Coordinates of N, CA and C in Angstrom, one line a residue:
X1 N -104.4 -101.6 -38.7 CA -104.7 -102.8 -39.5 C -104.9 -102.4 -41.0
X2 N -105.6 -101.3 -41.3 CA -105.7 -101.0 -42.7 C -104.4 -100.7 -43.3
X3 N -103.5 -100.0 -42.5 CA -102.2 -99.7 -43.1 C -101.4 -101.0 -43.4
X4 N -101.5 -102.0 -42.5 CA -100.8 -103.3 -42.7 C -101.4 -104.0 -43.9
X5 N -102.7 -104.0 -44.1 CA -103.3 -104.6 -45.2 C -102.9 -103.9 -46.5
X6 N -102.8 -102.6 -46.5 CA -102.4 -101.8 -47.7 C -100.9 -102.2 -48.0
X7 N -100.0 -102.3 -47.0 CA -98.7 -102.6 -47.3 C -98.6 -104.0 -47.9
X8 N -99.3 -105.0 -47.3 CA -99.3 -106.3 -47.8 C -99.8 -106.4 -49.2
X9 N -100.9 -105.7 -49.5 CA -101.4 -105.7 -50.9 C -100.4 -105.1 -51.9
X10 N -99.7 -104.0 -51.5 CA -98.7 -103.4 -52.4 C -97.5 -104.4 -52.6
X11 N -97.2 -105.1 -51.5 CA -96.0 -106.0 -51.6 C -96.3 -107.2 -52.5
X12 N -97.6 -107.7 -52.5 CA -97.9 -108.9 -53.2 C -98.5 -108.6 -54.6
X13 N -98.6 -107.3 -55.0 CA -99.1 -107.0 -56.3 C -97.9 -106.9 -57.3
X14 N -97.8 -107.8 -58.3 CA -96.7 -107.7 -59.2 C -96.6 -106.4 -60.0
X15 N -95.4 -105.9 -60.2 CA -95.2 -104.8 -61.1 C -94.8 -105.2 -62.5
X16 N -95.1 -104.4 -63.4 CA -94.7 -104.7 -64.8 C -93.2 -104.7 -64.9
X17 N -92.7 -105.5 -65.8 CA -91.2 -105.6 -66.0 C -90.7 -104.3 -66.6
X18 N -89.5 -103.9 -66.2 CA -88.8 -102.7 -66.8 C -88.6 -102.9 -68.3
X19 N -88.6 -101.8 -69.0 CA -88.3 -101.8 -70.4 C -86.8 -102.4 -70.6
X20 N -86.6 -103.1 -71.6 CA -85.2 -103.7 -71.8 C -84.1 -102.7 -71.7
X21 N -84.3 -101.5 -72.4 CA -83.2 -100.5 -72.3 C -83.0 -100.0 -70.9
X22 N -84.1 -99.8 -70.1 CA -84.0 -99.4 -68.8 C -83.3 -100.4 -67.9
X23 N -83.6 -101.7 -68.1 CA -83.0 -102.7 -67.4 C -81.5 -102.8 -67.6
X24 N -81.1 -102.8 -68.9 CA -79.7 -102.8 -69.2 C -78.9 -101.6 -68.7
X25 N -79.5 -100.4 -68.7 CA -78.9 -99.2 -68.2 C -78.7 -99.4 -66.7
X26 N -79.7 -100.0 -66.0 CA -79.6 -100.2 -64.6 C -78.5 -101.1 -64.2
X27 N -78.4 -102.2 -64.9 CA -77.3 -103.2 -64.7 C -75.9 -102.5 -65.0
X28 N -75.9 -101.7 -66.0 CA -74.6 -100.9 -66.3 C -74.3 -100.0 -65.1
X29 N -75.3 -99.4 -64.6 CA -75.1 -98.5 -63.4 C -74.5 -99.3 -62.2
X30 N -75.1 -100.5 -62.0 CA -74.6 -101.3 -60.9 C -73.1 -101.7 -61.1
X31 N -72.8 -102.0 -62.4 CA -71.4 -102.4 -62.7 C -70.5 -101.2 -62.5
X32 N -71.0 -100.0 -62.8 CA -70.1 -98.8 -62.6 C -69.9 -98.6 -61.1
X33 N -70.9 -98.8 -60.3 CA -70.7 -98.7 -58.8 C -69.7 -99.7 -58.3
X34 N -69.7 -100.9 -58.9 CA -68.8 -101.9 -58.4 C -67.4 -101.7 -58.9
X35 N -67.2 -101.2 -60.1 CA -65.9 -101.2 -60.7 C -65.2 -99.8 -60.7
X36 N -66.0 -98.8 -60.2 CA -65.4 -97.4 -60.1 C -64.9 -97.3 -58.7
X37 N -63.6 -97.3 -58.4 CA -63.1 -97.4 -57.0 C -63.6 -96.3 -56.0
X38 N -63.7 -95.0 -56.4 CA -64.2 -94.1 -55.4 C -65.7 -94.4 -54.9
X39 N -66.5 -94.9 -55.8 CA -67.9 -95.2 -55.4 C -67.9 -96.6 -54.7
X40 N -67.1 -97.5 -55.2 CA -67.0 -98.9 -54.6 C -66.6 -98.8 -53.1
X41 N -65.7 -97.9 -52.8 CA -65.2 -97.9 -51.4 C -66.3 -97.6 -50.4
X42 N -67.3 -96.8 -50.9 CA -68.5 -96.5 -50.0 C -69.5 -97.6 -50.1
X43 N -69.8 -98.0 -51.4 CA -70.9 -99.0 -51.6 C -70.5 -100.3 -51.0
X44 N -69.2 -100.6 -50.9 CA -68.8 -101.9 -50.4 C -69.3 -102.2 -49.0
X45 N -69.7 -101.2 -48.2 CA -70.2 -101.4 -46.9 C -71.5 -102.3 -46.9
X46 N -72.3 -102.1 -48.0 CA -73.5 -102.9 -48.1 C -73.2 -104.3 -48.3
X47 N -72.1 -104.6 -49.1 CA -71.7 -106.0 -49.3 C -71.2 -106.6 -47.9
X48 N -70.5 -105.8 -47.2 CA -70.0 -106.3 -45.8 C -71.2 -106.6 -44.9
X49 N -72.3 -105.8 -45.0 CA -73.4 -106.1 -44.1 C -74.0 -107.5 -44.5
X50 N -74.1 -107.8 -45.8 CA -74.7 -109.0 -46.2 C -73.7 -110.2 -45.9
X51 N -72.4 -109.9 -46.1 CA -71.4 -110.9 -45.8 C -71.5 -111.4 -44.3
X52 N -71.5 -110.4 -43.4 CA -71.5 -110.7 -42.0 C -72.8 -111.3 -41.6
X53 N -73.9 -110.8 -42.2 CA -75.2 -111.4 -42.0 C -75.3 -112.9 -42.4
X54 N -74.6 -113.2 -43.5 CA -74.5 -114.6 -43.9 C -73.8 -115.5 -42.9
X55 N -72.7 -115.0 -42.3 CA -72.0 -115.7 -41.2 C -73.0 -115.9 -40.1
X56 N -73.7 -114.9 -39.7 CA -74.6 -114.9 -38.6 C -75.7 -115.9 -38.7
X57 N -76.4 -115.9 -39.9 CA -77.5 -116.8 -40.2 C -77.0 -118.2 -40.1
X58 N -75.9 -118.5 -40.8 CA -75.5 -119.9 -40.9 C -75.0 -120.4 -39.5
X59 N -74.4 -119.5 -38.7 CA -73.9 -119.9 -37.4 C -75.1 -120.3 -36.5
X60 N -76.2 -119.6 -36.6 CA -77.4 -119.9 -35.8 C -78.0 -121.2 -36.3
X61 N -78.1 -121.4 -37.7 CA -78.6 -122.6 -38.3 C -77.8 -123.9 -37.8
X62 N -76.5 -123.7 -37.7 CA -75.6 -124.8 -37.3 C -75.6 -125.0 -35.8
X63 N -76.4 -124.3 -35.1 CA -76.5 -124.5 -33.6 C -75.5 -123.7 -32.8
X64 N -74.7 -122.8 -33.4 CA -73.8 -122.0 -32.7 C -74.5 -120.8 -32.0
X65 N -74.0 -120.2 -31.0 CA -74.6 -119.1 -30.3 C -74.0 -117.8 -30.9
X66 N -74.8 -117.0 -31.5 CA -74.4 -115.8 -32.1 C -74.1 -114.7 -31.0
X67 N -72.8 -114.3 -31.0 CA -72.4 -113.3 -30.0 C -72.5 -111.8 -30.4
X68 N -72.7 -111.6 -31.7 CA -72.8 -110.2 -32.2 C -72.0 -110.0 -33.5
X69 N -72.3 -108.9 -34.1 CA -71.7 -108.5 -35.4 C -71.1 -107.1 -35.3
X70 N -69.9 -106.9 -35.8 CA -69.3 -105.6 -35.8 C -68.9 -105.2 -37.2
X71 N -69.3 -104.0 -37.6 CA -68.9 -103.5 -39.0 C -68.0 -102.3 -38.8
X72 N -66.9 -102.3 -39.6 CA -65.9 -101.2 -39.4 C -65.9 -100.3 -40.6
X73 N -65.3 -99.1 -40.4 CA -65.3 -98.1 -41.4 C -64.4 -98.4 -42.6
X74 N -63.5 -99.4 -42.4 CA -62.6 -99.8 -43.5 C -63.3 -100.9 -44.4
X75 N -64.6 -101.1 -44.2 CA -65.4 -102.1 -44.9 C -65.2 -103.5 -44.4
X76 N -64.4 -103.7 -43.4 CA -64.2 -105.1 -42.8 C -65.3 -105.3 -41.8
X77 N -65.4 -106.5 -41.3 CA -66.5 -106.8 -40.3 C -66.0 -108.1 -39.5
X78 N -66.8 -108.3 -38.5 CA -66.5 -109.5 -37.6 C -67.8 -110.0 -37.1
X79 N -68.0 -111.3 -37.2 CA -69.1 -112.0 -36.6 C -68.6 -113.0 -35.6
X80 N -69.1 -112.8 -34.4 CA -68.6 -113.6 -33.3 C -69.7 -114.7 -32.9
X81 N -69.3 -115.9 -33.0 CA -70.3 -117.0 -32.5 C -69.5 -117.9 -31.6
X82 N -70.3 -118.5 -30.7 CA -69.7 -119.4 -29.7 C -70.1 -120.9 -30.0
X83 N -69.2 -121.8 -29.9 CA -69.4 -123.2 -30.1 C -68.1 -123.9 -30.3
X84 N -68.1 -125.0 -30.9 CA -66.8 -125.7 -31.1 C -66.0 -124.9 -32.1
X85 N -64.7 -124.8 -31.8 CA -63.8 -124.0 -32.7 C -63.5 -124.8 -34.0
X86 N -63.9 -126.0 -34.2 CA -63.7 -126.8 -35.4 C -64.9 -127.6 -35.7
X87 N -64.9 -128.4 -36.7 CA -66.0 -129.2 -37.1 C -66.9 -128.5 -38.1
X88 N -68.0 -129.3 -38.6 CA -68.8 -128.8 -39.7 C -69.5 -127.4 -39.4
X89 N -69.9 -127.2 -38.1 CA -70.6 -126.0 -37.8 C -69.7 -124.8 -38.1
X90 N -68.5 -124.8 -37.7 CA -67.6 -123.7 -37.9 C -67.2 -123.6 -39.3
X91 N -67.0 -124.7 -40.0 CA -66.7 -124.7 -41.4 C -67.8 -124.0 -42.2
X92 N -69.0 -124.4 -42.0 CA -70.1 -123.8 -42.8 C -70.3 -122.3 -42.4
X93 N -70.1 -122.0 -41.2 CA -70.2 -120.6 -40.8 C -69.1 -119.7 -41.5
X94 N -67.9 -120.2 -41.6 CA -66.9 -119.5 -42.3 C -67.2 -119.5 -43.8
X95 N -67.7 -120.6 -44.3 CA -68.0 -120.7 -45.8 C -69.1 -119.7 -46.2
X96 N -69.9 -119.3 -45.3 CA -71.2 -118.6 -45.7 C -70.9 -117.1 -46.2
X97 N -69.9 -116.5 -45.7 CA -69.8 -115.0 -45.8 C -69.7 -114.6 -47.3
X98 N -68.7 -115.0 -48.0 CA -68.5 -114.5 -49.4 C -69.6 -114.9 -50.3
X99 N -70.2 -116.1 -50.3 CA -71.3 -116.4 -51.2 C -72.6 -115.7 -50.8
X100 N -72.7 -115.2 -49.6 CA -74.0 -114.6 -49.1 C -74.6 -113.5 -50.0
X101 N -73.8 -112.5 -50.4 CA -74.4 -111.5 -51.2 C -74.9 -112.0 -52.6
X102 N -74.1 -112.9 -53.2 CA -74.5 -113.5 -54.5 C -75.8 -114.3 -54.3
X103 N -75.9 -115.1 -53.2 CA -77.1 -115.9 -53.0 C -78.3 -115.0 -52.7
X104 N -78.1 -113.9 -52.0 CA -79.2 -113.0 -51.8 C -79.6 -112.3 -53.1
X105 N -78.6 -112.0 -53.9 CA -78.8 -111.5 -55.2 C -79.6 -112.4 -56.1
X106 N -79.3 -113.7 -56.0 CA -80.1 -114.7 -56.8 C -81.5 -114.8 -56.3
X107 N -81.7 -114.8 -55.0 CA -83.1 -114.7 -54.4 C -83.8 -113.5 -54.9
X108 N -83.1 -112.3 -54.9 CA -83.7 -111.1 -55.3 C -84.1 -111.2 -56.8
X109 N -83.3 -111.8 -57.6 CA -83.6 -111.9 -59.0 C -84.9 -112.8 -59.2
X110 N -85.0 -113.8 -58.4 CA -86.2 -114.7 -58.5 C -87.4 -113.9 -58.2
X111 N -87.4 -113.0 -57.1 CA -88.6 -112.2 -56.8 C -88.8 -111.2 -57.9
X112 N -87.8 -110.6 -58.5 CA -88.0 -109.6 -59.5 C -88.5 -110.3 -60.8
X113 N -88.1 -111.5 -61.1 CA -88.6 -112.2 -62.3 C -90.1 -112.4 -62.2
X114 N -90.7 -112.4 -61.0 CA -92.1 -112.5 -60.8 C -92.8 -111.2 -60.5
X115 N -92.1 -110.1 -60.6 CA -92.7 -108.8 -60.5 C -92.8 -108.2 -59.1
X116 N -92.2 -108.9 -58.1 CA -92.3 -108.5 -56.8 C -91.2 -107.5 -56.3
X117 N -91.1 -106.4 -57.0 CA -90.1 -105.4 -56.7 C -90.3 -104.9 -55.3
X118 N -91.5 -104.4 -55.0 CA -91.7 -103.9 -53.6 C -91.6 -104.9 -52.6
X119 N -92.0 -106.2 -52.9 CA -91.9 -107.2 -51.9 C -90.4 -107.5 -51.6
X120 N -89.6 -107.4 -52.6 CA -88.1 -107.5 -52.4 C -87.6 -106.5 -51.4
X121 N -88.0 -105.2 -51.7 CA -87.5 -104.1 -50.8 C -87.9 -104.3 -49.4
X122 N -89.2 -104.7 -49.2 CA -89.6 -104.9 -47.8 C -89.0 -106.1 -47.1
X123 N -88.7 -107.1 -47.9 CA -88.0 -108.3 -47.4 C -86.6 -107.8 -46.9
X124 N -85.9 -107.0 -47.7 CA -84.6 -106.5 -47.3 C -84.7 -105.6 -46.1
X125 N -85.7 -104.8 -45.9 CA -85.9 -104.1 -44.7 C -86.1 -105.0 -43.5
X126 N -86.9 -106.0 -43.6 CA -87.0 -107.0 -42.5 C -85.7 -107.6 -42.1
X127 N -84.9 -108.0 -43.1 CA -83.6 -108.6 -42.9 C -82.7 -107.6 -42.1
X128 N -82.7 -106.4 -42.6 CA -81.9 -105.3 -41.9 C -82.3 -105.1 -40.5
X129 N -83.6 -105.1 -40.2 CA -84.1 -104.9 -38.9 C -83.7 -106.1 -38.0
X130 N -83.7 -107.3 -38.5 CA -83.2 -108.4 -37.7 C -81.7 -108.3 -37.4
X131 N -81.0 -107.9 -38.4 CA -79.6 -107.7 -38.3 C -79.2 -106.6 -37.3
X132 N -80.0 -105.6 -37.3 CA -79.7 -104.4 -36.4 C -79.5 -104.8 -35.0
X133 N -80.3 -105.7 -34.5 CA -80.3 -106.1 -33.1 C -79.0 -106.9 -32.7
X134 N -78.3 -107.4 -33.7 CA -77.1 -108.1 -33.5 C -75.8 -107.3 -33.6
X135 N -76.0 -106.0 -34.0 CA -74.8 -105.1 -34.2 C -74.3 -104.7 -32.8
X136 N -72.9 -104.7 -32.7 CA -72.3 -104.4 -31.4 C -71.4 -103.2 -31.4
X137 N -71.4 -102.4 -32.5 CA -70.6 -101.2 -32.4 C -71.3 -100.0 -33.1
X138 N -70.9 -98.8 -32.8 CA -71.7 -97.6 -33.3 C -71.6 -97.5 -34.8
X139 N -70.4 -97.7 -35.4 CA -70.4 -97.6 -36.9 C -71.3 -98.6 -37.6
X140 N -71.3 -99.8 -37.0 CA -72.2 -100.8 -37.6 C -73.7 -100.4 -37.5
X141 N -74.1 -99.9 -36.3 CA -75.4 -99.4 -36.2 C -75.8 -98.3 -37.2
X142 N -74.8 -97.4 -37.4 CA -75.0 -96.3 -38.3 C -75.1 -96.8 -39.8
X143 N -74.2 -97.8 -40.1 CA -74.2 -98.3 -41.4 C -75.5 -99.1 -41.8
X144 N -76.0 -99.9 -40.9 CA -77.2 -100.6 -41.1 C -78.4 -99.7 -41.2
X145 N -78.4 -98.7 -40.2 CA -79.5 -97.8 -40.2 C -79.6 -96.9 -41.4
X146 N -78.5 -96.4 -42.0 CA -78.5 -95.6 -43.2 C -79.0 -96.5 -44.4
X147 N -78.5 -97.7 -44.4 CA -78.9 -98.6 -45.5 C -80.4 -98.8 -45.5
X148 N -80.9 -99.1 -44.3 CA -82.3 -99.3 -44.1 C -83.2 -98.1 -44.5
X149 N -82.6 -96.9 -44.1 CA -83.4 -95.7 -44.4 C -83.5 -95.5 -45.9
X150 N -82.4 -95.8 -46.6 CA -82.5 -95.6 -48.1 C -83.5 -96.6 -48.7
X151 N -83.4 -97.8 -48.3 CA -84.4 -98.8 -48.8 C -85.8 -98.4 -48.4
X152 N -86.0 -98.0 -47.2 CA -87.4 -97.6 -46.8 C -87.9 -96.4 -47.6
X153 N -87.0 -95.4 -47.8 CA -87.4 -94.2 -48.5 C -87.9 -94.6 -49.9
X154 N -87.1 -95.5 -50.6 CA -87.5 -95.8 -52.0 C -88.8 -96.7 -51.9
X155 N -88.9 -97.6 -51.0 CA -90.1 -98.5 -50.9 C -91.4 -97.7 -50.5
X156 N -91.2 -96.6 -49.8 CA -92.4 -95.9 -49.3 C -92.8 -94.7 -50.2
X157 N -91.8 -94.0 -50.6 CA -92.1 -92.8 -51.4 C -91.9 -92.9 -52.9
X158 N -91.2 -94.0 -53.3 CA -90.9 -94.1 -54.8 C -92.0 -94.5 -55.6
X159 N -92.1 -94.1 -56.8 CA -93.1 -94.6 -57.8 C -92.7 -96.1 -58.1
X160 N -93.7 -96.8 -58.7 CA -93.4 -98.2 -59.1 C -92.2 -98.3 -60.1
X161 N -92.0 -97.3 -60.9 CA -90.9 -97.3 -61.8 C -89.6 -97.1 -61.1
X162 N -89.6 -96.2 -60.1 CA -88.4 -96.0 -59.3 C -88.1 -97.2 -58.5
X163 N -89.1 -97.8 -57.9 CA -88.9 -99.0 -57.1 C -88.3 -100.2 -57.9
X164 N -88.8 -100.3 -59.1 CA -88.3 -101.4 -60.0 C -86.9 -101.2 -60.4
X165 N -86.5 -99.9 -60.7 CA -85.1 -99.6 -61.1 C -84.2 -99.9 -59.9
X166 N -84.6 -99.4 -58.7 CA -83.8 -99.5 -57.5 C -83.6 -101.0 -57.1
X167 N -84.7 -101.8 -57.2 CA -84.7 -103.2 -56.9 C -83.7 -103.9 -57.8
X168 N -83.7 -103.6 -59.1 CA -82.8 -104.3 -60.0 C -81.4 -103.8 -59.8
X169 N -81.2 -102.5 -59.4 CA -79.9 -102.0 -59.1 C -79.3 -102.7 -57.9
X170 N -80.1 -102.9 -56.9 CA -79.6 -103.6 -55.7 C -79.2 -105.0 -56.0
X171 N -80.1 -105.7 -56.8 CA -79.8 -107.1 -57.2 C -78.5 -107.2 -58.0
X172 N -78.4 -106.4 -59.0 CA -77.2 -106.5 -59.8 C -75.9 -106.1 -59.0
X173 N -76.1 -105.1 -58.1 CA -75.0 -104.7 -57.3 C -74.5 -105.9 -56.3
X174 N -75.5 -106.6 -55.7 CA -75.1 -107.7 -54.9 C -74.4 -108.8 -55.6
X175 N -74.9 -109.1 -56.8 CA -74.2 -110.2 -57.6 C -72.8 -109.8 -58.1
X176 N -72.7 -108.6 -58.6 CA -71.4 -108.2 -59.1 C -70.4 -107.8 -58.0
X177 N -71.0 -107.2 -56.9 CA -70.1 -106.9 -55.8 C -69.6 -108.1 -55.1
X178 N -70.4 -109.2 -55.1 CA -69.9 -110.4 -54.5 C -68.7 -110.9 -55.2
X179 N -68.7 -110.9 -56.5 CA -67.6 -111.3 -57.4 C -66.3 -110.5 -57.1
X180 N -66.5 -109.2 -57.0 CA -65.4 -108.3 -56.8 C -64.7 -108.6 -55.4
X181 N -65.5 -108.9 -54.4 CA -64.9 -109.1 -53.1 C -64.0 -110.4 -53.1
X182 N -64.4 -111.4 -53.8 CA -63.6 -112.6 -53.9 C -62.3 -112.4 -54.6
X183 N -62.4 -111.6 -55.7 CA -61.2 -111.2 -56.4 C -60.3 -110.4 -55.5
X184 N -60.8 -109.5 -54.8 CA -60.0 -108.7 -53.8 C -59.4 -109.6 -52.8
X185 N -60.2 -110.6 -52.3 CA -59.7 -111.5 -51.3 C -58.4 -112.2 -51.8
X186 N -58.4 -112.7 -53.1 CA -57.3 -113.4 -53.6 C -56.1 -112.5 -53.8
X187 N -56.4 -111.3 -54.2 CA -55.3 -110.3 -54.4 C -54.6 -110.0 -53.0
X188 N -55.5 -109.9 -52.0 CA -54.9 -109.7 -50.6 C -54.1 -110.9 -50.2
X189 N -54.6 -112.1 -50.4 CA -53.9 -113.3 -50.0 C -52.6 -113.4 -50.7
X190 N -52.5 -113.0 -52.0 CA -51.3 -113.1 -52.8 C -50.2 -112.2 -52.3
X191 N -50.6 -111.1 -51.6 CA -49.7 -110.1 -51.1 C -49.2 -110.5 -49.7
X192 N -50.1 -111.2 -48.9 CA -49.7 -111.5 -47.5 C -50.0 -112.9 -47.2
X193 N -49.1 -113.7 -46.8 CA -49.2 -115.1 -46.4 C -49.8 -115.2 -45.0
X194 N -50.5 -116.2 -44.8 CA -51.0 -116.5 -43.4 C -52.0 -115.5 -42.9
X195 N -52.9 -115.0 -43.7 CA -53.9 -114.0 -43.3 C -55.0 -114.7 -42.5
X196 N -55.8 -113.9 -41.9 CA -56.9 -114.5 -41.1 C -58.2 -114.4 -41.9
X197 N -58.1 -114.4 -43.2 CA -59.3 -114.3 -44.1 C -60.2 -115.6 -43.9
X198 N -61.4 -115.6 -44.4 CA -62.3 -116.8 -44.3 C -61.6 -117.9 -45.0
X199 N -61.0 -117.7 -46.2 CA -60.4 -118.8 -47.0 C -59.2 -119.4 -46.2
X200 N -58.4 -118.6 -45.5 CA -57.3 -119.1 -44.8 C -57.7 -119.8 -43.5
X201 N -58.8 -119.3 -42.9 CA -59.3 -120.0 -41.7 C -59.9 -121.4 -42.1
X202 N -60.5 -121.4 -43.3 CA -61.0 -122.7 -43.8 C -59.9 -123.6 -44.1
X203 N -58.8 -123.1 -44.7 CA -57.7 -123.9 -45.0 C -57.1 -124.6 -43.8
X204 N -57.0 -123.8 -42.7 CA -56.5 -124.4 -41.4 C -57.4 -125.4 -40.8
X205 N -58.7 -125.2 -41.0 CA -59.6 -126.2 -40.4 C -59.7 -127.5 -41.2
X206 N -59.6 -127.4 -42.6 CA -59.9 -128.5 -43.5 C -58.6 -129.1 -44.1
X207 N -57.5 -128.4 -43.9 CA -56.2 -128.8 -44.5 C -56.3 -128.8 -46.1
X208 N -57.2 -128.0 -46.6 CA -57.3 -127.8 -48.0 C -56.9 -126.4 -48.3
X209 N -56.0 -126.2 -49.3 CA -55.5 -124.8 -49.6 C -56.5 -123.7 -49.7
X210 N -56.1 -122.5 -49.2 CA -57.1 -121.4 -49.3 C -57.5 -121.1 -50.7
X211 N -56.6 -121.3 -51.6 CA -57.0 -121.0 -53.0 C -58.2 -121.8 -53.5
X212 N -58.3 -123.0 -53.0 CA -59.5 -123.9 -53.3 C -60.7 -123.2 -52.8
X213 N -60.7 -122.6 -51.6 CA -61.9 -122.0 -51.0 C -62.3 -120.7 -51.8
X214 N -61.3 -120.0 -52.2 CA -61.5 -118.8 -53.0 C -62.2 -119.2 -54.3
X215 N -61.7 -120.3 -54.9 CA -62.4 -120.9 -56.1 C -63.8 -121.3 -55.9
X216 N -64.1 -121.9 -54.7 CA -65.4 -122.2 -54.3 C -66.3 -121.0 -54.3
X217 N -65.8 -119.9 -53.6 CA -66.6 -118.7 -53.5 C -66.9 -118.2 -54.9
X218 N -65.9 -118.1 -55.8 CA -66.1 -117.6 -57.1 C -67.0 -118.5 -57.9
X219 N -66.9 -119.8 -57.7 CA -67.8 -120.7 -58.5 C -69.3 -120.5 -58.1
X220 N -69.5 -120.4 -56.8 CA -70.9 -120.1 -56.3 C -71.4 -118.8 -56.9
X221 N -70.5 -117.8 -56.8 CA -70.9 -116.4 -57.2 C -71.2 -116.4 -58.7
X222 N -70.4 -117.0 -59.5 CA -70.6 -117.0 -61.0 C -71.8 -117.8 -61.3
X223 N -72.1 -118.9 -60.6 CA -73.3 -119.6 -60.8 C -74.6 -118.8 -60.5
X224 N -74.5 -118.0 -59.4 CA -75.6 -117.1 -59.1 C -75.8 -116.0 -60.1
X225 N -74.7 -115.4 -60.6 CA -74.8 -114.4 -61.6 C -75.5 -115.0 -62.9
X226 N -75.1 -116.2 -63.3 CA -75.6 -116.8 -64.5 C -77.1 -117.1 -64.3
X227 N -77.5 -117.7 -63.2 CA -78.9 -118.1 -63.0 C -79.7 -116.8 -62.9
X228 N -79.2 -115.8 -62.2 CA -80.0 -114.5 -62.1 C -80.2 -113.9 -63.5
X229 N -79.1 -113.9 -64.3 CA -79.3 -113.4 -65.7 C -80.3 -114.1 -66.5
X230 N -80.4 -115.4 -66.3 CA -81.4 -116.2 -67.0 C -82.8 -115.8 -66.5
X231 N -83.0 -115.8 -65.1 CA -84.2 -115.5 -64.5 C -84.8 -114.1 -65.0
X232 N -83.8 -113.1 -65.1 CA -84.3 -111.8 -65.5 C -84.3 -111.5 -67.0
X233 N -84.0 -112.5 -67.8 CA -84.1 -112.4 -69.2 C -82.9 -111.8 -69.9
X234 N -81.8 -111.7 -69.2 CA -80.6 -111.1 -69.8 C -79.8 -112.2 -70.6
X235 N -80.0 -113.4 -70.2 CA -79.4 -114.6 -70.9 C -80.5 -115.6 -71.3
X236 N -80.3 -116.3 -72.4 CA -81.2 -117.3 -72.8 C -80.7 -118.7 -72.3
X237 N -81.5 -119.5 -71.6 CA -81.0 -120.8 -71.1 C -80.7 -121.7 -72.3

């Protein structure tokens, strides 16, 4: 009980904001991770975890039965849900994946703007634990477990300064990484017609071109980046 109380107190105690130079360097590091291909190929697995988690959460909210999530070594993933193969529930489930990392990044920015760096890290740990029970393949289990171990290590052993830098790094990575995945999606669509991407599945269900849905993804992501930058003081409203 004392341990739980100590954790709760640490989670709910605001940290001081990072120095402006440290904050900008942290965001620059996140951008380097996203836009440097060798690092991005590895880090993109974290975006896939959130992407598939977004599908899963919205599927459950829409009343669909979640059948499980698979994460693959090529950074692709698959979320299986049971229910009507068409209609609003399926549309919203498909719509949720690409915006999910940006929306999570916006929520993270809101917590950071109030100083809850450690609270954010523990919230991410809780989300990863819930996701873990839905994973249905070994690589997916390994991927989520390693991600959780990294977050736990920083949240448990890191100093407040390290926790603050890591929390901002994760936030900026989610926001910028979400944008890159949508750009990659459109590049992939332009090379191959009739793909099974979320945008193309939405196009088949709604009879609205896939390019429109890519634009929706990008619009949501850009909105999240802008709002997060305002919340964290990088932009003036």
